[in-house]
Coordinates of C-alpha atoms and ligand atoms in Angstrom, one line a residue:
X1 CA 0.0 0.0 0.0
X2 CA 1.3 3.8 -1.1
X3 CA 1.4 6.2 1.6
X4 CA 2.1 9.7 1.4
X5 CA 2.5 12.5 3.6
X6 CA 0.9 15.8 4.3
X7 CA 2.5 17.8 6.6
X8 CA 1.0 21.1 8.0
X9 CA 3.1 24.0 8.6
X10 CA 1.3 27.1 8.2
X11 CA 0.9 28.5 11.3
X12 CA 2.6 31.4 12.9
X13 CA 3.7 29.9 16.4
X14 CA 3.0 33.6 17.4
X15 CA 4.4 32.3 20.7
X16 CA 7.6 31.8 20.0
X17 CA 8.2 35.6 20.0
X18 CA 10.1 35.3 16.7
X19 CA 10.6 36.7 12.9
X20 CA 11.4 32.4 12.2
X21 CA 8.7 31.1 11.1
X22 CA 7.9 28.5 14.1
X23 CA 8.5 25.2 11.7
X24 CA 12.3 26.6 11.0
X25 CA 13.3 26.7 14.6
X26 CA 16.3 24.3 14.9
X27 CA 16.2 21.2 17.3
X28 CA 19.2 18.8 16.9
X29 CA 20.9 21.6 14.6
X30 CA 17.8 20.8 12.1
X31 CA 14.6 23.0 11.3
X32 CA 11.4 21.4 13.4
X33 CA 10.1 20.3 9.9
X34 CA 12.8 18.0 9.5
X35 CA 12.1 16.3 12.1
X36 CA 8.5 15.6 11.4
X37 CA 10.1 14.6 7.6
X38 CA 12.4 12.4 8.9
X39 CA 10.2 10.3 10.8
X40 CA 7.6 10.3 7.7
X41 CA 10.7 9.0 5.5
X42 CA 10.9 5.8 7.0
X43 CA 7.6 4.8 5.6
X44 CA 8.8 5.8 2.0
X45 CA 6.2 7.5 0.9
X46 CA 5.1 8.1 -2.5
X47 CA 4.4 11.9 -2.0
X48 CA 5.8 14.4 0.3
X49 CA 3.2 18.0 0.6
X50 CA 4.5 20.4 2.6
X51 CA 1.6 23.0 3.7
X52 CA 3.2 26.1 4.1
X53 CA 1.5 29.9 5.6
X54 CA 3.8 32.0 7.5
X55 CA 7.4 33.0 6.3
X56 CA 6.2 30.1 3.2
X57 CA 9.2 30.7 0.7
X58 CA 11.8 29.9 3.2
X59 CA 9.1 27.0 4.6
X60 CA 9.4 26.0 1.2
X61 CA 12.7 25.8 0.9
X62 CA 13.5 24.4 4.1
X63 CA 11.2 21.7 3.2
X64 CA 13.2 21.2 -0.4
X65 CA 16.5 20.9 0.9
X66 CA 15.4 18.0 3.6
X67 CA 13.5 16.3 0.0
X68 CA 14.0 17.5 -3.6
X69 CA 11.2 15.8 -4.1
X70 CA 8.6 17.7 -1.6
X71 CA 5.7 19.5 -3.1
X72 CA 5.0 22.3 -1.3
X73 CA 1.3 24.2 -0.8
X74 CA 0.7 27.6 0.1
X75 CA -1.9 27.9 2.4
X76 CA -2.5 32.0 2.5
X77 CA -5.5 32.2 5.0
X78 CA -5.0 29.7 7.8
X79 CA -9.0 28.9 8.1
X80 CA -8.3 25.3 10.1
X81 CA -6.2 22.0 9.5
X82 CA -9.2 20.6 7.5
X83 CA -8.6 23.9 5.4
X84 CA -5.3 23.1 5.8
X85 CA -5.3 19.4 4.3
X86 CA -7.6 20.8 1.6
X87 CA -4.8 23.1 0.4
X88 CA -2.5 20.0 0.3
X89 CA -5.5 18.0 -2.2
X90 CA -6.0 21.3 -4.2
X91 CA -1.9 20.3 -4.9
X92 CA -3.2 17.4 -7.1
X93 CA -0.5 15.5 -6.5
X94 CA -1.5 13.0 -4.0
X95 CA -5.1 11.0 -5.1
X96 CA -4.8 7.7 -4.4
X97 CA -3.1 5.5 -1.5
X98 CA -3.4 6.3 2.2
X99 CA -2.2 9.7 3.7
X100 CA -0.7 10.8 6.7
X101 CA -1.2 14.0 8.4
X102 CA 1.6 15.3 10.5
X103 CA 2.2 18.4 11.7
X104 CA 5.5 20.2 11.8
X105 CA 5.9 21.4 15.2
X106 CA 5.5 17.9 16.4
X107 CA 9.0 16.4 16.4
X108 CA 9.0 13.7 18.1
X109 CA 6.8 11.1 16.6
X110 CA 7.9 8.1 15.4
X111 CA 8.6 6.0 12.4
X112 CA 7.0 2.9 14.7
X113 CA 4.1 4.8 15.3
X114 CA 2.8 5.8 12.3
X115 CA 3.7 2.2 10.8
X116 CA 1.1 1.0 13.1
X117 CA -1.5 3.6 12.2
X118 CA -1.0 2.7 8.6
X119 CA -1.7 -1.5 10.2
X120 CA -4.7 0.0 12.0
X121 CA -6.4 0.8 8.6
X122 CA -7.0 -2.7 7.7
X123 CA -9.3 -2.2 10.5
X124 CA -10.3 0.8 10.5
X125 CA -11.2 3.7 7.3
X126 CA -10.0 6.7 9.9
X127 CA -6.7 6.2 12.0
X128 CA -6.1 8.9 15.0
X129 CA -3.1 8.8 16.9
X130 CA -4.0 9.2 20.4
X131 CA -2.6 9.3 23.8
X132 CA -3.2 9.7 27.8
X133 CA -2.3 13.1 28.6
X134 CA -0.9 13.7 32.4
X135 CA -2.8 17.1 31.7
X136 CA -5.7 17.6 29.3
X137 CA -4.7 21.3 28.8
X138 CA -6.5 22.2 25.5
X139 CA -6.0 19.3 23.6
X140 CA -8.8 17.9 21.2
X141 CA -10.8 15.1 23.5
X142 CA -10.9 11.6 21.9
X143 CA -14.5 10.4 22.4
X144 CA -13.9 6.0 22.2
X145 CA -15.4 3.0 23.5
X146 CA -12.6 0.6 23.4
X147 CA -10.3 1.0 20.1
X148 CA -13.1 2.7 18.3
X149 CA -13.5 6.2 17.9
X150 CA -16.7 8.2 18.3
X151 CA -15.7 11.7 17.7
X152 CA -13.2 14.5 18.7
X153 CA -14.1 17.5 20.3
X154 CA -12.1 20.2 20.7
X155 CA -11.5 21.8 23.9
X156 CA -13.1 25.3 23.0
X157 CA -16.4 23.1 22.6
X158 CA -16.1 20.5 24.9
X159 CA -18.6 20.4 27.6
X160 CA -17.1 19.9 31.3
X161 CA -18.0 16.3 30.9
X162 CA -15.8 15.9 28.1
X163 CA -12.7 18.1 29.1
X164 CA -12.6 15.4 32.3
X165 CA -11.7 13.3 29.5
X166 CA -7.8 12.4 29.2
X167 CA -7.6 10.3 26.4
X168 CA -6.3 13.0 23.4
X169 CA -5.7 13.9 20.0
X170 CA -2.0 13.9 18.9
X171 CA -3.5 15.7 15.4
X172 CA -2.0 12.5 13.6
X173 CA -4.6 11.1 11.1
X174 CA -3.8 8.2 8.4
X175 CA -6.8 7.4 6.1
X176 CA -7.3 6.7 2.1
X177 CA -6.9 9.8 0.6
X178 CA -9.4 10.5 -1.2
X179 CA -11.8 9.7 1.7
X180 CA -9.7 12.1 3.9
X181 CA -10.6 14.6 1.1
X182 CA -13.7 14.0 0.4
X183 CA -14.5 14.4 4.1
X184 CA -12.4 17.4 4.9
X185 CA -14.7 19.0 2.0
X186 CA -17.7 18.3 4.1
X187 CA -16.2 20.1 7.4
X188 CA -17.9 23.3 8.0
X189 CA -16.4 25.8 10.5
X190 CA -19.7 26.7 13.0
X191 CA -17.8 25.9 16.5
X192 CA -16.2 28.5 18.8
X193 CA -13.1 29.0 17.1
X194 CA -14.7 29.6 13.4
X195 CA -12.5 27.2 12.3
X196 CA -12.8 24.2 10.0
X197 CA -11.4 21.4 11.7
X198 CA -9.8 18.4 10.2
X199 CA -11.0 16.3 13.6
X200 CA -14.3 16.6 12.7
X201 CA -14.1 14.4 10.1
X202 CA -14.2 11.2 12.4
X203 CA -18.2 12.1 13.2
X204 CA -18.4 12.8 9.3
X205 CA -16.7 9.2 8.8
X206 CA -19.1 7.2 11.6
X207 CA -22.2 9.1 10.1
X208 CA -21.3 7.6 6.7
X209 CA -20.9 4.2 8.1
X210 CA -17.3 4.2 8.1
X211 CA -14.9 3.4 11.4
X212 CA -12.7 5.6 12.9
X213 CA -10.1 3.7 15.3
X214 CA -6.9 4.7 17.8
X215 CA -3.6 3.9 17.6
X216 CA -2.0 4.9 20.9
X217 CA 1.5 6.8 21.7
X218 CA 3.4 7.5 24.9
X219 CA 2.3 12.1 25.6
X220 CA 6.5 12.5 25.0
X221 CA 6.2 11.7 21.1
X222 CA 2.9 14.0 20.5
X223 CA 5.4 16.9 22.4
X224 CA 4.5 19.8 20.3
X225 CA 6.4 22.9 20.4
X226 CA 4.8 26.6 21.0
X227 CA 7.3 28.5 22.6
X228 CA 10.8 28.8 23.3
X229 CA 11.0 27.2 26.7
X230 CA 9.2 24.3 25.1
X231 CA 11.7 24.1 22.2
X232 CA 14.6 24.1 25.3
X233 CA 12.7 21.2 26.8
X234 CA 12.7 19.4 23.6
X235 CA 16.4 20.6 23.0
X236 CA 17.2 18.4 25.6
X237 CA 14.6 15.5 25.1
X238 CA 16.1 15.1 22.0
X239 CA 19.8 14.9 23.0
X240 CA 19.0 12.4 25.8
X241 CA 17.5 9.7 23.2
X242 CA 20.8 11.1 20.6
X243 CA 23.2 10.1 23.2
X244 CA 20.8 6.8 24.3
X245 CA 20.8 5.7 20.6
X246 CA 24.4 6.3 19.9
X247 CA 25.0 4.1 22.8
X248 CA 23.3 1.6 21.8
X249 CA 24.1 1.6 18.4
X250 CA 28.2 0.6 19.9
X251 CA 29.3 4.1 20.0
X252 CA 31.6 4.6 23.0
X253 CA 31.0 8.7 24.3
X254 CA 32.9 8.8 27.2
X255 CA 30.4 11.9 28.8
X256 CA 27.6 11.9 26.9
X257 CA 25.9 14.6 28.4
X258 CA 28.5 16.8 27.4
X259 CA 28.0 15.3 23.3
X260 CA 26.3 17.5 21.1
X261 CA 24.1 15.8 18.0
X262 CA 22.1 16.9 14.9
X263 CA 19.3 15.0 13.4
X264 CA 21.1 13.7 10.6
X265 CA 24.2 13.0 13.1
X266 CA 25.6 9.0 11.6
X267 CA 28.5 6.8 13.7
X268 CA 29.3 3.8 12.7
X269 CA 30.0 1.2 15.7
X270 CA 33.4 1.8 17.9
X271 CA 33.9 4.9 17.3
X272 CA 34.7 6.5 20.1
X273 CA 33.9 10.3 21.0
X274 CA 35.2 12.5 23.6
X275 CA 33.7 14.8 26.1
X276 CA 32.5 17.9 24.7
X277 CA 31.7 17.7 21.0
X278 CA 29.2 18.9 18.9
X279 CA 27.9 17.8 16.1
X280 CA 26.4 20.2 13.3
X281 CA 24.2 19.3 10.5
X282 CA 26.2 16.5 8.0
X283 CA 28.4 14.9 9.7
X284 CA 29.2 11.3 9.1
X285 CA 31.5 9.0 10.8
X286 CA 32.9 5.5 10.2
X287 CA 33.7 2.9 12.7
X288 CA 36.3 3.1 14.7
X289 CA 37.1 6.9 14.2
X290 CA 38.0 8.9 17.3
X291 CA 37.2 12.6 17.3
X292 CA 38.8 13.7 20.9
X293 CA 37.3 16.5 23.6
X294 CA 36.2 19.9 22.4
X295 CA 35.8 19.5 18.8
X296 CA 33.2 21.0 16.4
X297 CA 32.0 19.0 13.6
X298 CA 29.8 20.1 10.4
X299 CA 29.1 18.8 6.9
X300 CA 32.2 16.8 7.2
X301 CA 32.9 12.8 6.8
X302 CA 35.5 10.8 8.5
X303 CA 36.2 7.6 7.8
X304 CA 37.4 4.2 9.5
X305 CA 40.8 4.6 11.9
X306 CA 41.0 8.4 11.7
X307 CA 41.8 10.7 14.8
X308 CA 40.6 13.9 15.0
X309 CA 41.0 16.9 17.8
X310 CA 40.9 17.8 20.7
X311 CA 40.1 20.8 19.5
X312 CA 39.8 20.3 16.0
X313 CA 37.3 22.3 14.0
X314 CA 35.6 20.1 10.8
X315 CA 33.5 22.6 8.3
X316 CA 31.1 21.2 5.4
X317 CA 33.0 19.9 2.7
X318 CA 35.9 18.2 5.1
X319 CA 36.5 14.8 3.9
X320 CA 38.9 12.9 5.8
X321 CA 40.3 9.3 4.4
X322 CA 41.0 6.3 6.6
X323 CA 43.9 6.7 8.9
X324 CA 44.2 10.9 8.7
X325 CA 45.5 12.3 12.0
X326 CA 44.4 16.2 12.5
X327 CA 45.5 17.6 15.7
X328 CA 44.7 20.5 17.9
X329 CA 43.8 23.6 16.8
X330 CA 43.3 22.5 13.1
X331 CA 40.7 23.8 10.9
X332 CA 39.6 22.0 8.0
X333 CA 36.8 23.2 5.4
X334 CA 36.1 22.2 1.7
X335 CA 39.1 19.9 1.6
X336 CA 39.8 16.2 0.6
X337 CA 42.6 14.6 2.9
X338 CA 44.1 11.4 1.6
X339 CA 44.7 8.2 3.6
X340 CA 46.9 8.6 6.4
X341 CA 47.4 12.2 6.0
X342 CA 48.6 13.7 8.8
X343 CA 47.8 17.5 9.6
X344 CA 49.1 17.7 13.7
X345 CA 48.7 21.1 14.8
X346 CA 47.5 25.1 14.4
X347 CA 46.9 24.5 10.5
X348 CA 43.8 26.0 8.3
X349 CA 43.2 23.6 5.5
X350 CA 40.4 25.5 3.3
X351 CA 39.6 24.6 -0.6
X352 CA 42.2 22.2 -0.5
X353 CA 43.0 18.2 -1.8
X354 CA 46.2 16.5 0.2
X355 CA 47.5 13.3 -1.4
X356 CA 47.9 10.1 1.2
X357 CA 50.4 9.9 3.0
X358 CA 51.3 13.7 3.2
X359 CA 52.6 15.5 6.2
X360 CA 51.3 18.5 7.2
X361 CA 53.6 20.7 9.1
X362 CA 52.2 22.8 12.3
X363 CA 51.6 26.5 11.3
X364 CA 50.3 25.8 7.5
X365 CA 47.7 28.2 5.8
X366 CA 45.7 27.3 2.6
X367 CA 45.8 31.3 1.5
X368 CA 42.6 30.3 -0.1
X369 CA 40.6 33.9 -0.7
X370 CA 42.3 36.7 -2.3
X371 CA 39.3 39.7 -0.8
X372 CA 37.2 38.2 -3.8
X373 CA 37.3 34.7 -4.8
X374 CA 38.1 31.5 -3.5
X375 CA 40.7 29.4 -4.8
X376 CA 42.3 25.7 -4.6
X377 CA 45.2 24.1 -3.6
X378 CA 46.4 21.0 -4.4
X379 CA 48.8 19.1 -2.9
X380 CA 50.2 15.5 -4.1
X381 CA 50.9 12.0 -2.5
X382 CA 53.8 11.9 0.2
X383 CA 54.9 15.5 0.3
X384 CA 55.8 17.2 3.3
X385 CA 54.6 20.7 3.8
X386 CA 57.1 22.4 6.3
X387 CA 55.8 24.3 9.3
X388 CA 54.6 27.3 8.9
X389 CA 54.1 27.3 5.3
X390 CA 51.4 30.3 3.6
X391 CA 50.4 28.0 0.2
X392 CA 48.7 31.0 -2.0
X393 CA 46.6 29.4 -3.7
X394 CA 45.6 28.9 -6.6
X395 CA 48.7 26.6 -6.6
X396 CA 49.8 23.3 -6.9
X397 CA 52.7 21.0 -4.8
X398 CA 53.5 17.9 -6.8
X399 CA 54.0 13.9 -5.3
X400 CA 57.0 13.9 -2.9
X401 CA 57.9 17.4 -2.7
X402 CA 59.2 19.4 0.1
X403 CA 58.2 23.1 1.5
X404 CA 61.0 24.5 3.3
X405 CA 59.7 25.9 7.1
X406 CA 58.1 29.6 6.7
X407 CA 57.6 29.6 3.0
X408 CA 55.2 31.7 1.0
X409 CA 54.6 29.6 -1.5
X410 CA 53.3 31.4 -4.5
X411 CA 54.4 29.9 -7.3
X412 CA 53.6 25.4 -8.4
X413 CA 56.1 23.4 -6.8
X414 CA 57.2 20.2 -9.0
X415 CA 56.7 16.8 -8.0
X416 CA 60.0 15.4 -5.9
X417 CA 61.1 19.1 -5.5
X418 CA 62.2 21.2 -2.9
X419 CA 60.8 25.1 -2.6
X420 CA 62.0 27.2 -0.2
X421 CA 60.3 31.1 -0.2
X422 CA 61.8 33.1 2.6
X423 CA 64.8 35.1 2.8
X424 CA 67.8 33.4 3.5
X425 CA 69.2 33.4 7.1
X426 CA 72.0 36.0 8.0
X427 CA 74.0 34.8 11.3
X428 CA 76.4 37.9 12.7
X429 CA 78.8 36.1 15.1
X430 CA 79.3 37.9 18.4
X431 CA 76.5 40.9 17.4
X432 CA 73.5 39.9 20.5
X433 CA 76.3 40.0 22.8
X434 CA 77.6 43.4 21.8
X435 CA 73.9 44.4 21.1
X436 CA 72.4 43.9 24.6
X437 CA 75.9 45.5 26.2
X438 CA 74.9 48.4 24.7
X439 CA 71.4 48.6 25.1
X440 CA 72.0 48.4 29.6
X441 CA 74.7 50.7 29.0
X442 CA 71.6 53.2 27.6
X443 CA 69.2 52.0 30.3
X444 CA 72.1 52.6 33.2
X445 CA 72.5 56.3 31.4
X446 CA 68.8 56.6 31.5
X447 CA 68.9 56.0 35.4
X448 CA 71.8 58.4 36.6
X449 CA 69.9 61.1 35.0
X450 CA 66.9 60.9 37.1
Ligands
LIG501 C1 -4.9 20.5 17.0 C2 -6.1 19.6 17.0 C3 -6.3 19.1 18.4 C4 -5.1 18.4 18.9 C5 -3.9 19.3 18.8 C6 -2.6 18.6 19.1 C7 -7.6 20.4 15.3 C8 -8.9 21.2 15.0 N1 -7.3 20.3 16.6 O1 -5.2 21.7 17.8 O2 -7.4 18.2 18.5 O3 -5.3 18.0 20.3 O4 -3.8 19.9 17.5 O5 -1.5 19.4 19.1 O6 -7.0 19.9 14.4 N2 -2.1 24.6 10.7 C9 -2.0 24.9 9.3 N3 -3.1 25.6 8.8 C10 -4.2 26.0 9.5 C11 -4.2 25.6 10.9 C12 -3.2 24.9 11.4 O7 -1.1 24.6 8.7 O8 -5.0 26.6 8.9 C13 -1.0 23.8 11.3 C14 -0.3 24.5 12.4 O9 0.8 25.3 11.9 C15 0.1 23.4 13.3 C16 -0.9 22.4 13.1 O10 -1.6 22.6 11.9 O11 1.4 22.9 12.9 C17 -2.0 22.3 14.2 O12 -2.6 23.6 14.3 P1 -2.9 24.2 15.7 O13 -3.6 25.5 15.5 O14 -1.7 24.2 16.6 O15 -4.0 23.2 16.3 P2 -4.4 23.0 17.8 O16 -5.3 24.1 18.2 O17 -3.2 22.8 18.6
LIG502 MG1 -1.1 23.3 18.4

């Protein structure tokens, strides 16, 4: 059975106090939205539509860069989430096959759960995802006897009777899709909010005959954010189940509290990482990689039996072979390193491919941006950049060569050769001790002035 998604992010979050459009508020160094795509990705879906409102371009392109493949909707007037899932059908892309609405300030749900919501349909034409909330607040009240589902009021309308109730509405809904259409064009918006609500259509399902069923979740994975407090709670929900997974998963972090994750964080079995590292968006790691205390990680890849930091910063585009040792103090971005490279200490590598086995001298600068323009250097197999060496790039050092300490080097250096750029070293025998005689003799003259 096709499945597709349809995920509602239109809304202001006029709580979170903030220009961002709520959905694009990061959690795990990834936009909310991401998370509610990522969990929706496991299923493979056919169809991705992204519902988007407030701040809808970059929505839209938040949306695009998680999928290619999204369609996004532009919902202009935000009339209800039954208005909502309308604008997603009025996208014509998604007619037959089930459909899953999500919503994109809810990011914790899981792939688990809605796999069972989509098993609940060979029972059921309607599929809520419900749970048993500690406190009711103003959630939408599932009306049930057993695993089937009478209606859902929402709080606004509830009577007291029904606001004792605790059983709730996540807002997840799975059915066909063109039922889930068809019955969000029946929803009319005479209730106290004047809004058209997409929970109404489980009284519009049961009135046709059809049934509506349940499909219960623990209150954490319904956790919707609304302000900023909220997204600092989930900040650290999520990092707790990062840190719990990696665990699992064989990953040795010798003070996981202190460990840092995105969403899209991957490391492979034994790796081990230090105290104090945090991981931006991109970063992948092979098994048994080490990345030490205190480094900073982003868009980068290292693979099997390389060592990286402490205090090593890895930007997007750092690709690091098996066996390359970087060292404190080292900054890597754009740049391919060989196997086995070796890049120990205080060294900017930006824009840059290093051949393996290459040695890195402490000190070395890719001079990759002339005030304008970025440009490349390349370096070959087994050289050995001397410490301290300024490569202006662009410029190329061949296989094997050498780069004397303290070079500029401006100009290609050819494989096996050595370059030296600095001026040549002057040595004045007996001149620092004749030097500093005379400069006490000035201070002493200085003194019997006074
Ligand atoms: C909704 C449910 C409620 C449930 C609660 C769970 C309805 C009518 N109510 O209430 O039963 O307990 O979620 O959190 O569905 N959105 C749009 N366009 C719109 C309206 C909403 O895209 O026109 C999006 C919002 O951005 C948000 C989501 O849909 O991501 C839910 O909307 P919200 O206004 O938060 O609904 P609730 O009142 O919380
Ligand atoms: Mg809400």
């Amino acid at each position: 059975m096709q499945v597709s998604l349809i995920i509602l992010a239109a809304g202001q979050g006029t709580r979170m106090n903030s220009d961002l459009p709520k959905v694009l508020h990061r959690l795990g160094a990834a936009p909310l939205l991401h998370h509610a795509m990522a969990a929706g990705r496991a299923l493979d879906p056919e169809h991705v539509v992204v519902v988007t409102g407030h701040g809808a371009d970059a929505v839209a392109k938040a949306a695009l860069a998680f999928d290619d493949s999204t369609v996004t909707v532009r919902q202009d007037e935000q009339l209800g989430t039954a208005h909502a899932v309308l604008a997603a059908a009025s996208a014509s892309v998604v007619h037959s096959g089930d459909a899953i609405v999500l919503y994109g300030d809810t990011p914790f749900i899981r792939a688990e759960t809605l796999q069972a919501m989509l098993e609940a349909r060979a029972k059921h034409a309607v599929v809520v995802l419900g749970f048993h909330a500690a406190d009711p607040g103003r959630y939408g009240r599932l009306i049930a006897s057993g695993d089937s589902l009478d209606r859902i009021v929402e709080y606004k309308d509830a009577t007291d009777e029904e606001r004792a109730v605790t059983l709730c509405n996540s807002g997840v809904i799975c059915a066909d899709a063109a039922t889930l259409f068809r019955l969000c064009r029946a929803v009319g918006n005479a209730n106290a909010a004047g809004e058209y609500y997409l929970t109404d259509i489980v009284a519009l399902a049961r009135a046709e005959g059809l049934s509506a069923g349940l499909v219960l979740c623990d209150e954490a994975e319904t956790l919707g954010i609304n302000t900023r407090a909220e997204l600092a709670r989930a900040e650290t929900l999520f990092q707790t189940r990062a840190r719990a997974e990696a665990l699992e998963n064989g990953v040795t972090l010798t003070a996981p509290d202190t460990v840092f994750f995105a969403l899209d964080t991957v490391i492979g079995r034994d790796a081990v990482i230090g105290p104090n590292v945090v991981f931006g968006p991109g970063v992948t790691i092979e098994s048994e990689a080490e990345v030490k205390a205190f480094c900073h990680l982003e868009g980068c890849h290292i693979s099997r039996g390389a060592d990286v930091g402490p205090f090593a910063r890895l930007r997007p585009g750092a690709e690091l072979a098996e066996d390359v040792h970087v060292g404190n103090f080292v900054e890597i971005k754009n740049a391919i390193l060989g196997e086995g490279v070796k890049v120990g200490h205080l060294t900017y590598l930006g824009d840059a491919d290093v051949g393996e086995g290459t040695n890195i001298g402490a000190g070395t600068v890719t001079c990759n941006y002339d005030g304008v323009m970025k440009h490349r250097t390349r370096i070959g197999k087994n050289a050995f950049i001397g410490s301290d060496t300024m490569l202006v790039a662009p410029v190329t050092v061949g296989d094997g060569a050498l780069t004397g300490s303290g070079s500029v080097i401006t100009e290609d250096v050819p494989a096996d050769a050595i370059a030296i750029g600095r001026a040549r070293q002057v040595t004045k025998p007996g001149l620092a001790a004749k030097l500093f005689d005379h400069l006490r003799a000035l201070k002493a003259a200085k003194k019997d002035a006074k």
